[in-house]
């Protein structure tokens, strides 16, 4: 991993996390609307914006992309967007925010463990400090959540675990596919994912239209349109584009740690919305999670002898 690409890659991952954290705040801004409505209209807007932005390069991309590429785009749009968001919303509704956050917070550890098995990846023993710090942060959050039990249920736990599995598959597949692409930029790949996601969101429109809409004022619909458009642009178009850039220049194990920032910013936005300061346990958790990211970055800063030898060869490829 080249040092001159590590810093901008990490910056892109952090900003993507800051934008993605807004996804957790969006339902609180429009409580009168069902999560299915938010998902359907968000991804329709994402698809329309992506279609407009990708239009100038459409003919070239049609000649470049293979059927395998399109199948990958369908898979990524489902695992990383539609299916993940529906499972996440279902987990929050049936299991509570505390339980869902605790399970989804395992993403950095799970993705990092998967990435450590890649060829030429940093050995797992060098990632142990990062993983232990992240686990410590999650224990603090778990203790905080369990000390204030909500309406947790088995269905909520299963939905949260399924959401964790869905996004893990997306993160791993997207990172590896970006490493194989030729003739398609990370930004174009993000727009293509948005385009396919928008087509898939059409399937959500029919059940969303069946939800009750009576009693909603024009001002509520205006706020709803603003939130949906803002989430589509900031989280889906800009956030996903930055994440794809980071995925192309950083190893998968390090990308796993970058997911921490979505969790941290979601907490920050939640504190601002609730107008309160974090508790001692929450401060400890955030500190440990950030320390885990720093430890992971330090583990990748000094490549192992095998990786260094590989990179001195003319045909050597970066590990991201």
Coordinates of N, CA, C and O in Angstrom, one line a residue, residues 122-248:
X122 N -1.9 -8.1 5.6 CA -1.2 -8.0 6.9 C -1.5 -9.2 7.7 O -2.7 -9.6 7.9
X123 N -0.6 -9.9 8.3 CA -0.9 -11.1 9.2 C -1.8 -10.7 10.3 O -1.8 -9.6 10.8
X124 N -2.6 -11.7 10.7 CA -3.6 -11.5 11.7 C -3.0 -11.1 13.0 O -3.6 -10.3 13.8
X125 N -1.8 -11.6 13.3 CA -1.2 -11.3 14.6 C -0.9 -9.8 14.7 O -0.9 -9.2 15.8
X126 N -0.6 -9.1 13.6 CA -0.4 -7.7 13.6 C -1.6 -6.9 13.7 O -1.6 -5.7 14.1
X127 N -2.8 -7.5 13.5 CA -4.1 -6.8 13.6 C -4.7 -7.0 14.9 O -5.7 -6.4 15.2
X128 N -4.1 -7.9 15.7 CA -4.7 -8.2 17.0 C -4.9 -7.0 17.9 O -6.0 -6.9 18.6
X129 N -3.9 -6.1 18.1 CA -4.2 -4.9 18.9 C -5.4 -4.1 18.4 O -6.2 -3.7 19.2
X130 N -5.5 -3.9 17.1 CA -6.7 -3.2 16.6 C -8.0 -3.9 16.9 O -8.9 -3.3 17.3
X131 N -8.0 -5.2 16.7 CA -9.2 -6.0 16.9 C -9.6 -6.0 18.4 O -10.8 -5.9 18.8
X132 N -8.6 -6.1 19.3 CA -8.8 -6.1 20.7 C -9.4 -4.7 21.2 O -10.3 -4.6 22.0
X133 N -8.8 -3.6 20.6 CA -9.3 -2.3 21.0 C -10.8 -2.1 20.5 O -11.6 -1.6 21.2
X134 N -11.0 -2.6 19.3 CA -12.4 -2.5 18.7 C -13.4 -3.3 19.6 O -14.5 -2.9 19.9
X135 N -12.9 -4.5 20.0 CA -13.8 -5.4 20.8 C -14.1 -4.7 22.1 O -15.2 -4.8 22.7
X136 N -13.0 -4.0 22.7 CA -13.2 -3.3 24.0 C -14.2 -2.2 23.8 O -15.1 -2.0 24.7
X137 N -14.2 -1.5 22.7 CA -15.2 -0.4 22.5 C -16.6 -1.0 22.4 O -17.5 -0.4 22.9
X138 N -16.7 -2.1 21.7 CA -18.0 -2.7 21.5 C -18.6 -3.3 22.9 O -19.8 -3.2 23.1
X139 N -17.7 -3.7 23.7 CA -18.1 -4.2 25.1 C -18.6 -3.0 25.9 O -19.6 -3.2 26.6
X140 N -18.0 -1.9 25.8 CA -18.5 -0.7 26.5 C -19.9 -0.3 26.0 O -20.8 0.0 26.8
X141 N -20.1 -0.3 24.7 CA -21.4 0.0 24.1 C -22.4 -1.1 24.5 O -23.6 -0.7 24.9
X142 N -22.0 -2.3 24.6 CA -22.9 -3.4 25.0 C -23.3 -3.2 26.4 O -24.5 -3.4 26.8
X143 N -22.4 -2.9 27.3 CA -22.7 -2.7 28.7 C -23.7 -1.5 28.8 O -24.6 -1.6 29.6
X144 N -23.4 -0.5 28.1 CA -24.3 0.7 28.1 C -25.7 0.3 27.6 O -26.7 0.7 28.2
X145 N -25.8 -0.5 26.6 CA -27.1 -0.9 26.0 C -27.9 -1.8 27.0 O -29.1 -1.7 27.2
X146 N -27.1 -2.8 27.5 CA -27.8 -3.8 28.4 C -28.2 -3.2 29.7 O -29.1 -3.8 30.4
X147 N -27.6 -2.1 30.2 CA -27.9 -1.5 31.4 C -29.2 -0.7 31.3 O -29.8 -0.3 32.3
X148 N -29.6 -0.4 30.0 CA -30.9 0.2 29.7 C -31.7 -0.6 28.7 O -31.8 -0.3 27.6
X149 N -32.2 -1.8 29.2 CA -32.9 -2.7 28.2 C -34.1 -2.1 27.6 O -34.8 -1.3 28.2
X150 N -34.3 -2.4 26.3 CA -35.4 -1.9 25.5 C -36.3 -3.0 25.2 O -36.5 -4.0 26.0
X151 N -36.9 -3.0 24.0 CA -37.9 -4.0 23.6 C -37.2 -5.0 22.6 O -37.6 -5.3 21.6
X152 N -36.0 -5.5 23.1 CA -35.2 -6.5 22.3 C -36.0 -7.7 22.1 O -36.8 -8.2 23.0
X153 N -35.9 -8.4 21.0 CA -36.6 -9.6 20.7 C -35.7 -10.5 19.8 O -34.7 -10.0 19.3
X154 N -36.1 -11.8 19.7 CA -35.4 -12.7 18.9 C -35.4 -12.3 17.5 O -34.4 -12.4 16.7
X155 N -36.6 -11.8 17.0 CA -36.7 -11.4 15.6 C -35.8 -10.2 15.3 O -35.2 -10.1 14.3
X156 N -35.8 -9.3 16.3 CA -34.9 -8.1 16.1 C -33.4 -8.5 16.0 O -32.7 -8.0 15.2
X157 N -33.0 -9.5 16.9 CA -31.6 -10.0 16.9 C -31.3 -10.6 15.5 O -30.3 -10.4 14.9
X158 N -32.2 -11.5 15.0 CA -32.0 -12.1 13.8 C -31.9 -11.2 12.6 O -31.1 -11.3 11.7
X159 N -32.8 -10.1 12.6 CA -32.7 -9.1 11.6 C -31.4 -8.3 11.6 O -30.8 -8.0 10.6
X160 N -31.0 -8.0 12.8 CA -29.7 -7.3 12.9 C -28.5 -8.1 12.5 O -27.6 -7.7 11.8
X161 N -28.5 -9.4 12.8 CA -27.5 -10.3 12.4 C -27.5 -10.5 10.9 O -26.5 -10.5 10.2
X162 N -28.7 -10.5 10.3 CA -28.8 -10.7 8.8 C -28.3 -9.4 8.2 O -27.7 -9.4 7.1
X163 N -28.6 -8.2 8.8 CA -28.1 -6.9 8.2 C -26.6 -6.9 8.3 O -25.9 -6.4 7.4
X164 N -26.0 -7.4 9.4 CA -24.6 -7.5 9.5 C -24.0 -8.3 8.4 O -23.0 -8.0 7.8
X165 N -24.6 -9.5 8.2 CA -24.1 -10.4 7.1 C -24.2 -9.8 5.8 O -23.3 -9.9 4.9
X166 N -25.3 -9.1 5.5 CA -25.6 -8.4 4.2 C -24.5 -7.4 3.9 O -23.9 -7.4 2.8
X167 N -24.2 -6.5 4.9 CA -23.3 -5.4 4.6 C -21.8 -5.9 4.6 O -21.0 -5.4 3.8
X168 N -21.6 -7.0 5.3 CA -20.2 -7.6 5.2 C -20.0 -8.2 3.8 O -18.9 -8.0 3.3
X169 N -21.0 -8.9 3.3 CA -20.8 -9.4 1.9 C -20.7 -8.3 0.9 O -19.9 -8.4 0.0
X170 N -21.4 -7.2 1.1 CA -21.2 -6.0 0.2 C -19.8 -5.4 0.3 O -19.2 -5.2 -0.7
X171 N -19.3 -5.2 1.5 CA -18.0 -4.6 1.7 C -16.9 -5.4 1.1 O -16.0 -4.9 0.4
X172 N -17.0 -6.7 1.3 CA -16.0 -7.6 0.8 C -16.0 -7.7 -0.7 O -15.0 -7.6 -1.4
X173 N -17.2 -7.9 -1.2 CA -17.4 -8.1 -2.7 C -17.1 -6.8 -3.4 O -16.4 -6.8 -4.5
X174 N -17.5 -5.7 -2.9 CA -17.2 -4.4 -3.6 C -15.7 -4.1 -3.6 O -15.2 -3.7 -4.7
X175 N -15.0 -4.3 -2.5 CA -13.6 -4.0 -2.5 C -12.9 -4.9 -3.5 O -12.0 -4.5 -4.2
X176 N -13.2 -6.2 -3.5 CA -12.5 -7.1 -4.4 C -12.8 -6.9 -5.9 O -12.0 -7.0 -6.7
X177 N -14.1 -6.5 -6.1 CA -14.5 -6.2 -7.5 C -13.8 -5.0 -8.0 O -13.4 -4.9 -9.2
X178 N -13.7 -4.0 -7.2 CA -13.0 -2.7 -7.6 C -11.6 -3.0 -8.0 O -11.0 -2.3 -8.9
X179 N -11.0 -3.9 -7.3 CA -9.6 -4.3 -7.6 C -9.4 -5.0 -9.0 O -8.3 -5.0 -9.5
X180 N -10.5 -5.5 -9.5 CA -10.4 -6.2 -10.8 C -10.9 -5.4 -12.0 O -10.7 -5.8 -13.1
X181 N -11.5 -4.3 -11.7 CA -12.1 -3.5 -12.8 C -11.0 -2.9 -13.7 O -10.0 -2.4 -13.2
X182 N -11.3 -2.8 -14.9 CA -10.5 -2.1 -15.9 C -11.3 -1.2 -16.8 O -12.3 -1.7 -17.3
X183 N -11.0 0.0 -16.9 CA -11.7 0.9 -17.8 C -12.9 1.6 -17.1 O -13.7 2.3 -17.8
X184 N -13.1 1.3 -15.8 CA -14.3 1.9 -15.1 C -13.7 2.5 -13.8 O -13.0 1.8 -13.0
X185 N -14.0 3.8 -13.5 CA -13.5 4.4 -12.3 C -14.3 4.1 -11.1 O -15.4 3.6 -11.3
X186 N -13.8 4.4 -9.9 CA -14.5 4.1 -8.7 C -15.8 4.9 -8.7 O -16.9 4.4 -8.2
X187 N -15.8 6.1 -9.2 CA -17.0 7.0 -9.2 C -18.0 6.4 -10.2 O -19.2 6.4 -9.8
X188 N -17.6 6.0 -11.3 CA -18.5 5.4 -12.3 C -19.1 4.1 -11.8 O -20.3 3.9 -12.0
X189 N -18.3 3.3 -11.1 CA -18.9 2.1 -10.5 C -19.9 2.4 -9.4 O -20.9 1.7 -9.3
X190 N -19.7 3.5 -8.6 CA -20.7 3.9 -7.7 C -22.0 4.3 -8.4 O -23.1 4.0 -7.9
X191 N -21.9 5.1 -9.4 CA -23.1 5.5 -10.2 C -23.8 4.4 -10.8 O -25.0 4.3 -10.8
X192 N -23.1 3.4 -11.3 CA -23.7 2.2 -11.9 C -24.4 1.4 -10.8 O -25.5 0.9 -11.0
X193 N -23.8 1.3 -9.6 CA -24.5 0.7 -8.5 C -25.8 1.4 -8.2 O -26.8 0.8 -7.9
X194 N -25.7 2.7 -8.2 CA -26.9 3.5 -7.9 C -28.0 3.3 -8.9 O -29.2 3.3 -8.6
X195 N -27.6 3.3 -10.2 CA -28.6 3.0 -11.3 C -29.3 1.7 -11.1 O -30.5 1.6 -11.2
X196 N -28.5 0.6 -10.8 CA -29.1 -0.7 -10.6 C -30.0 -0.7 -9.4 O -31.1 -1.3 -9.3
X197 N -29.5 0.0 -8.3 CA -30.3 0.1 -7.1 C -31.6 0.8 -7.3 O -32.7 0.4 -6.8
X198 N -31.6 1.9 -8.2 CA -32.8 2.6 -8.5 C -33.8 1.7 -9.2 O -35.1 1.8 -8.9
X199 N -33.4 0.9 -10.1 CA -34.2 -0.1 -10.8 C -34.8 -1.1 -9.8 O -36.0 -1.4 -9.8
X200 N -34.0 -1.6 -8.9 CA -34.5 -2.5 -7.9 C -35.5 -1.8 -6.9 O -36.4 -2.5 -6.4
X201 N -35.3 -0.5 -6.7 CA -36.2 0.2 -5.7 C -37.6 0.3 -6.3 O -38.6 0.5 -5.5
X202 N -37.8 0.1 -7.6 CA -39.1 0.1 -8.2 C -40.0 -1.0 -7.6 O -41.2 -0.9 -7.5
X203 N -39.3 -2.1 -7.2 CA -40.1 -3.2 -6.5 C -40.6 -2.8 -5.2 O -41.6 -3.4 -4.7
X204 N -40.0 -1.8 -4.5 CA -40.5 -1.3 -3.2 C -41.6 -0.3 -3.3 O -42.3 0.0 -2.3
X205 N -41.8 0.2 -4.5 CA -42.8 1.3 -4.6 C -44.2 0.8 -4.4 O -45.0 1.5 -3.7
X206 N -44.5 -0.4 -4.9 CA -45.9 -0.9 -4.8 C -46.3 -1.1 -3.3 O -47.3 -0.6 -2.8
X207 N -45.5 -1.8 -2.5 CA -45.8 -2.0 -1.1 C -45.8 -0.6 -0.3 O -46.5 -0.4 0.6
X208 N -44.9 0.3 -0.7 CA -44.8 1.6 -0.1 C -46.1 2.4 -0.3 O -46.5 3.1 0.5
X209 N -46.6 2.3 -1.6 CA -47.9 3.0 -1.9 C -49.0 2.5 -1.1 O -50.0 3.2 -0.9
X210 N -48.9 1.2 -0.6 CA -50.0 0.7 0.1 C -50.1 1.1 1.6 O -51.1 0.8 2.3
X211 N -49.1 1.9 2.0 CA -49.1 2.3 3.4 C -50.0 3.5 3.5 O -50.3 4.3 2.6
X212 N -50.5 3.7 4.7 CA -51.5 4.9 5.0 C -50.8 6.2 4.8 O -49.7 6.4 5.3
X213 N -51.4 7.1 4.1 CA -50.8 8.4 3.9 C -51.8 9.5 4.4 O -51.4 10.7 4.2
X214 N -52.9 9.2 5.0 CA -53.8 10.2 5.5 C -53.2 10.9 6.7 O -52.5 10.3 7.5
X215 N -53.6 12.2 6.8 CA -53.2 13.0 8.0 C -51.9 13.6 7.9 O -51.4 14.3 8.8
X216 N -51.2 13.5 6.7 CA -49.9 14.1 6.5 C -50.1 15.5 5.9 O -50.8 15.6 4.9
X217 N -49.4 16.5 6.4 CA -49.6 17.8 6.0 C -48.6 18.1 4.8 O -47.6 17.4 4.6
X218 N -48.9 19.1 4.0 CA -48.0 19.5 2.9 C -46.6 19.8 3.4 O -45.6 19.5 2.7
X219 N -46.5 20.4 4.6 CA -45.1 20.7 5.1 C -44.4 19.4 5.5 O -43.2 19.3 5.3
X220 N -45.1 18.4 5.9 CA -44.4 17.1 6.2 C -43.9 16.4 4.9 O -42.8 15.9 4.9
X221 N -44.7 16.5 3.9 CA -44.3 16.0 2.6 C -43.1 16.7 2.1 O -42.2 16.2 1.4
X222 N -43.0 18.1 2.3 CA -41.9 18.9 1.8 C -40.6 18.5 2.6 O -39.6 18.3 2.0
X223 N -40.8 18.3 3.9 CA -39.6 17.9 4.7 C -39.2 16.5 4.2 O -38.0 16.2 4.1
X224 N -40.1 15.6 4.0 CA -39.8 14.2 3.5 C -39.0 14.3 2.2 O -38.0 13.6 2.1
X225 N -39.5 15.1 1.3 CA -38.8 15.2 0.0 C -37.4 15.7 0.2 O -36.4 15.2 -0.5
X226 N -37.2 16.7 1.1 CA -35.9 17.3 1.3 C -35.0 16.2 2.0 O -33.8 16.1 1.6
X227 N -35.5 15.5 2.9 CA -34.6 14.5 3.6 C -34.2 13.4 2.6 O -33.1 12.9 2.6
X228 N -35.2 12.9 1.9 CA -34.9 11.8 0.9 C -33.9 12.3 -0.1 O -33.0 11.5 -0.4
X229 N -34.1 13.5 -0.6 CA -33.1 14.0 -1.6 C -31.7 14.2 -1.0 O -30.7 13.8 -1.6
X230 N -31.7 14.7 0.2 CA -30.4 14.9 0.9 C -29.7 13.6 1.1 O -28.5 13.5 0.9
X231 N -30.4 12.6 1.6 CA -29.8 11.3 1.9 C -29.3 10.7 0.6 O -28.2 10.1 0.6
X232 N -30.1 10.8 -0.5 CA -29.7 10.2 -1.8 C -28.4 10.8 -2.3 O -27.5 10.1 -2.8
X233 N -28.3 12.2 -2.2 CA -27.2 12.9 -2.7 C -25.9 12.7 -1.8 O -24.9 12.2 -2.3
X234 N -26.1 13.0 -0.5 CA -25.0 13.0 0.4 C -24.5 11.6 0.7 O -23.3 11.3 0.7
X235 N -25.5 10.7 1.1 CA -25.1 9.4 1.6 C -24.8 8.4 0.4 O -23.8 7.7 0.5
X236 N -25.7 8.4 -0.6 CA -25.6 7.4 -1.6 C -24.6 7.8 -2.7 O -23.7 7.1 -3.1
X237 N -24.8 9.0 -3.3 CA -23.9 9.5 -4.4 C -22.5 9.8 -3.9 O -21.5 9.2 -4.3
X238 N -22.5 10.8 -3.0 CA -21.1 11.3 -2.5 C -20.5 10.3 -1.6 O -19.3 10.0 -1.8
X239 N -21.2 9.8 -0.6 CA -20.7 8.9 0.4 C -20.2 7.6 -0.2 O -19.0 7.2 0.0
X240 N -21.0 7.0 -1.1 CA -20.6 5.8 -1.8 C -19.4 6.0 -2.7 O -18.5 5.1 -2.8
X241 N -19.4 7.1 -3.4 CA -18.3 7.4 -4.3 C -16.9 7.5 -3.5 O -15.9 7.0 -3.9
X242 N -17.0 8.2 -2.3 CA -15.8 8.3 -1.5 C -15.4 7.0 -1.0 O -14.2 6.6 -0.9
X243 N -16.3 6.1 -0.6 CA -16.0 4.8 -0.1 C -15.4 3.9 -1.2 O -14.5 3.2 -0.9
X244 N -15.9 4.0 -2.4 CA -15.3 3.3 -3.5 C -13.8 3.7 -3.8 O -13.0 2.9 -4.1
X245 N -13.6 5.0 -3.7 CA -12.2 5.5 -3.9 C -11.3 4.9 -2.8 O -10.2 4.4 -3.0
X246 N -11.8 4.9 -1.5 CA -11.0 4.4 -0.4 C -10.8 2.9 -0.6 O -9.7 2.3 -0.3
X247 N -11.8 2.2 -1.1 CA -11.8 0.7 -1.3 C -10.7 0.4 -2.3 O -10.2 -0.7 -2.3
X248 N -10.5 1.3 -3.2 CA -9.5 1.0 -4.3 C -8.1 1.2 -3.9 O -7.2 0.6 -4.5

